[in-house]
C-alpha positions in Angstrom: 201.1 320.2 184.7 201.5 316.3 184.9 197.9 315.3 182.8 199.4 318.0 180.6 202.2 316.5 179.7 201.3 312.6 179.7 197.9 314.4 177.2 201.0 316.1 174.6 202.8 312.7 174.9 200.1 310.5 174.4 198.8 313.0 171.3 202.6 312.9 170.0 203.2 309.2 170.1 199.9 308.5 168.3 201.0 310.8 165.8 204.1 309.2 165.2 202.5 305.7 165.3 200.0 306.8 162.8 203.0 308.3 160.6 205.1 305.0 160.7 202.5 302.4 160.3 199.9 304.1 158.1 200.7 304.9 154.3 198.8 308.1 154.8 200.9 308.7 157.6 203.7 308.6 155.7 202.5 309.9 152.6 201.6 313.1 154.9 205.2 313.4 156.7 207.0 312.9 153.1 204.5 315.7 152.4 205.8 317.9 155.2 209.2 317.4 154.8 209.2 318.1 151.3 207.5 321.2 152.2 209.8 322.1 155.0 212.6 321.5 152.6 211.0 324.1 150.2 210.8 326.7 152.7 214.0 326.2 153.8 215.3 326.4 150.5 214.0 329.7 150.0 214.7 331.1 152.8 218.2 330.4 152.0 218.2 331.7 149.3 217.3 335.0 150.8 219.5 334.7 153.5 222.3 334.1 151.4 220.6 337.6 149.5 221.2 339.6 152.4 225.2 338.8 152.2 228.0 338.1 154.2 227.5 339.9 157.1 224.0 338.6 158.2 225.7 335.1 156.6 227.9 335.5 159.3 225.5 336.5 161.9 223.0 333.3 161.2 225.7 331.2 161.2 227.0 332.6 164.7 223.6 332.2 166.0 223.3 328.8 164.6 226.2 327.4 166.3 225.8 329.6 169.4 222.5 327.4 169.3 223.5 324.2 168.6 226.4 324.1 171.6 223.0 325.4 173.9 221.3 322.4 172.5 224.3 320.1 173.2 225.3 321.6 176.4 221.4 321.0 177.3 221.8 317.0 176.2 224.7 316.8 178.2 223.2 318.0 181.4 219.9 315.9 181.2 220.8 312.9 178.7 219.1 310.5 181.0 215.6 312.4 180.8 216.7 312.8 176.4 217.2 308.9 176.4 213.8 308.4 178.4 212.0 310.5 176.4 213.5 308.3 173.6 212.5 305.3 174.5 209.0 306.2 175.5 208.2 308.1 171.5 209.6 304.7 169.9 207.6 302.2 172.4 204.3 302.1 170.9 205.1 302.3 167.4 207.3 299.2 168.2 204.4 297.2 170.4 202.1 298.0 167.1 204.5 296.5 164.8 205.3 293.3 166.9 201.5 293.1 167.7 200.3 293.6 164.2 202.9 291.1 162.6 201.6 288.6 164.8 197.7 289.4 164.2 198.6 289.0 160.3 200.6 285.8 161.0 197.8 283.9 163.5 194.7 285.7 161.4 195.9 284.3 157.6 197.3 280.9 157.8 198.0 279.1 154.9 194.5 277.5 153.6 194.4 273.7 154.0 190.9 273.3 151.2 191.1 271.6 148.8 191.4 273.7 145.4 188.5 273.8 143.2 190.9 273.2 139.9 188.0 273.5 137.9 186.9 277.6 139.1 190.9 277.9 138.7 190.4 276.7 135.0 187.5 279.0 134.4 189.6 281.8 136.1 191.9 281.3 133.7 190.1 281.7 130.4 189.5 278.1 129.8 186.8 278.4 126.7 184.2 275.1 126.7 181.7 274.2 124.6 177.9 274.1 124.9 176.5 270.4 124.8 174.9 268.9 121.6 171.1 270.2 121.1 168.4 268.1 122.4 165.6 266.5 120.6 162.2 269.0 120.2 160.4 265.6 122.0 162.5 265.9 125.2 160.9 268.9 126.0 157.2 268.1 124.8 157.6 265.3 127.0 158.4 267.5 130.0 155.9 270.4 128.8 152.3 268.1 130.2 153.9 267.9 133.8 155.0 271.6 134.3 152.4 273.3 131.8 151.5 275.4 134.6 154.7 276.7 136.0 156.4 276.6 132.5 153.8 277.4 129.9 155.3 277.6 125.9 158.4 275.6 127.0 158.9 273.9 123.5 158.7 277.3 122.0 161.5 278.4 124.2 164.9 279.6 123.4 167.7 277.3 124.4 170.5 278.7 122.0 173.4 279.5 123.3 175.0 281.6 120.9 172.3 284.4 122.0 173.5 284.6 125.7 176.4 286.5 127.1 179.7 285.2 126.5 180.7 285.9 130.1 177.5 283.6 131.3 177.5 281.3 129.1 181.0 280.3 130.2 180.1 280.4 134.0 177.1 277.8 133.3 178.7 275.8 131.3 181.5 275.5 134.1 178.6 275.0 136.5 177.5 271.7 134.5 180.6 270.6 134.1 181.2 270.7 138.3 177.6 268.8 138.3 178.6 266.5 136.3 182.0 265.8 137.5 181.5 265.8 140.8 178.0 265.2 141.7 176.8 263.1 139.1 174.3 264.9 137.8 173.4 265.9 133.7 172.1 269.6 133.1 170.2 270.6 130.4 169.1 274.5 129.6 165.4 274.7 129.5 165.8 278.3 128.1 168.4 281.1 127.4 167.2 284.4 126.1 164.1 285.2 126.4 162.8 288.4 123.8 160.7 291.1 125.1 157.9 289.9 123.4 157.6 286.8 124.8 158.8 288.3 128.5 155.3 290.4 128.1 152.7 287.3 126.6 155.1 285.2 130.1 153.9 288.1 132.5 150.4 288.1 131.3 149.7 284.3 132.9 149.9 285.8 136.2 152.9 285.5 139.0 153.2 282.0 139.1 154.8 282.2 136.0 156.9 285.4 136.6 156.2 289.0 137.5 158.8 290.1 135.2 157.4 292.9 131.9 159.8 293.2 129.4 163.1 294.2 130.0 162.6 293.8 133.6 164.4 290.2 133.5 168.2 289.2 132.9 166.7 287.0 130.5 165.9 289.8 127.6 169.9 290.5 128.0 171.3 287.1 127.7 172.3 287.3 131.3 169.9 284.1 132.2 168.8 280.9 131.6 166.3 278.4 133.2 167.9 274.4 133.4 166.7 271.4 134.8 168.6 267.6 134.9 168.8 264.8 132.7 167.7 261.3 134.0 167.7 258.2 132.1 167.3 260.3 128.3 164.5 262.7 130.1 164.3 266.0 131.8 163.0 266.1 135.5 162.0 269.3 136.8 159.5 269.1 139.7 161.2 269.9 143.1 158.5 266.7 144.0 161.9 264.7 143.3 163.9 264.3 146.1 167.0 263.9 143.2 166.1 266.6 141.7 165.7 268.9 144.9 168.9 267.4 146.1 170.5 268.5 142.4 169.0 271.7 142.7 170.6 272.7 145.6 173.8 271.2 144.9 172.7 273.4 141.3 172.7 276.8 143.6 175.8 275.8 145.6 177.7 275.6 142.6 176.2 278.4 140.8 176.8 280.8 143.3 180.4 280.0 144.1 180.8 281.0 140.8 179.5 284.4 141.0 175.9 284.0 139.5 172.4 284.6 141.4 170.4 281.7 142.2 166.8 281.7 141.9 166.4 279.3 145.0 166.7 282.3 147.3 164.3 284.1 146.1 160.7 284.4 147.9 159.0 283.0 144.6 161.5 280.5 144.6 162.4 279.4 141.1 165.4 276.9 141.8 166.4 276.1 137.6 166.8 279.8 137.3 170.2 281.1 137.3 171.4 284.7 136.0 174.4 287.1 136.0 173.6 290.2 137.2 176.5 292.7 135.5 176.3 296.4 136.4 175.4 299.3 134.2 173.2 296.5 131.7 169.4 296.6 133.5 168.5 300.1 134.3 166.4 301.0 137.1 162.7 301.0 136.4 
């Protein structure tokens, strides 16, 4: 009879903990009420049908119940206020417990704000950089002919990439320059499908990407390496550059873009903004 009872207490102060802390909980005792209120409303209604007499009669009943109920509280209001105290009790421990988990869990942040992801948050528009001369990037073509073959040829326009990207990289050069010292330069933007295909036939070194398999073909990419003394230095070889290049992805990724760093062909230049519903599945 006891496990009984402490089982129907337990069940009804979980339910009434769930109902006051839980919007659901609450959502699904405004629910009931409402419903209850309803019923009661029509039933009512076709009490008060019936007429006076069983008016009369329910309302006799009502109060003969009511003085049962109050003659019942009078008897054993020690046992009411017990019962009380014990329903309210662990609704009450889960608020003061829970007000404290959300006070020691989310204390104010003591970093130091990144104004400049603010500014982009906030719609700040900037500006792509002045082109580069065509003999920058013949000069850089003989020492990553290999890994970058038809580099001069490349696209590096940014008019042809996504607005969205194009704003996050150029927020990501302005961060390397700013605060790491370091100049950027895009090696290439969009890429057509076309040239995606004659890219893939050189073999996986250069990328294993067909056409249309790449963010490139949808302006969602771009390829950049650094500026040093009026030249571009791409190797990794350079411990500058390697340094840049991860300082490249730290940066890049705080901003919500992919870095090719993490990849297992690891491509550490390579950037790209993976938006939903753009690439479909192959």
């Amino acid at each position: 009879m006891w496990l009984l009872a402490i089982i129907l207490y337990f069940l009804l102060a979980c339910l009434v903990s769930w109902m006051i802390l839980f919007p659901a909980g609450r959502e699904f005792m405004l629910n009931g009420l409402s419903a209850a209120a309803q019923r009661l409303h029509r039933r009512v209604g076709q009490v008060a049908q019936r007429g006076r007499r069983d008016a009369e009669a329910l309302r006799q009943n009502g109060s003969a119940s009511a003085n049962a109920l109050g003659a019942f509280l009078r008897q054993h209001y020690l046992l009411c206020a017990g019962g009380i105290v014990l329903l309210c009790l662990p609704p009450l421990l889960a608020v003061v417990l829970g007000a404290r988990a959300t006070l020691s869990g989310f204390e104010t942040s003591t970093r130091e704000v990144n104004t400049q992801v603010a500014e982009l948050l906030q719609g700040e528009q900037l500006v792509p950089p002045p082109a580069l001369p065509p003999m920058v990037f013949a000069q850089a073509q003989a020492e990553v002919a290999q890994e970058r073959p038809m580099l001069i040829s490349a696209s590096r326009d940014w008019n042809q990439m996504h607005a969205d990207y194009t704003q996050r990289l150029l927020m990501v050069f302005k961060i390397m320059k700013e605060k790491h010292g370091y100049d950027m330069a895009i090696l290439e933007g969009y890429r057509s499908p076309e040239r995606q295909n004659r890219l893939a036939a050189m073999g996986s070194n250069v990328t294993s990407a067909a056409a249309f398999q790449s963010w490139h073909q949808y302006g969602l990419a771009a390829d950049c390496a650094f500026l040093r003394d009026g030249k571009l230095v791409i190797t990794e070889k350079d411990p500058w550059a390697m340094r840049g290049y991860q300082l490249y992805g730290e940066v890049a990724e705080s901003l919500g873009l992919t870095w090719g760093g993490r990849w297992k062909m690891m491509d550490f230049g390579h950037t790209e903004l993976r938006l939903p519903g753009v690439m479909k599945k192959r």
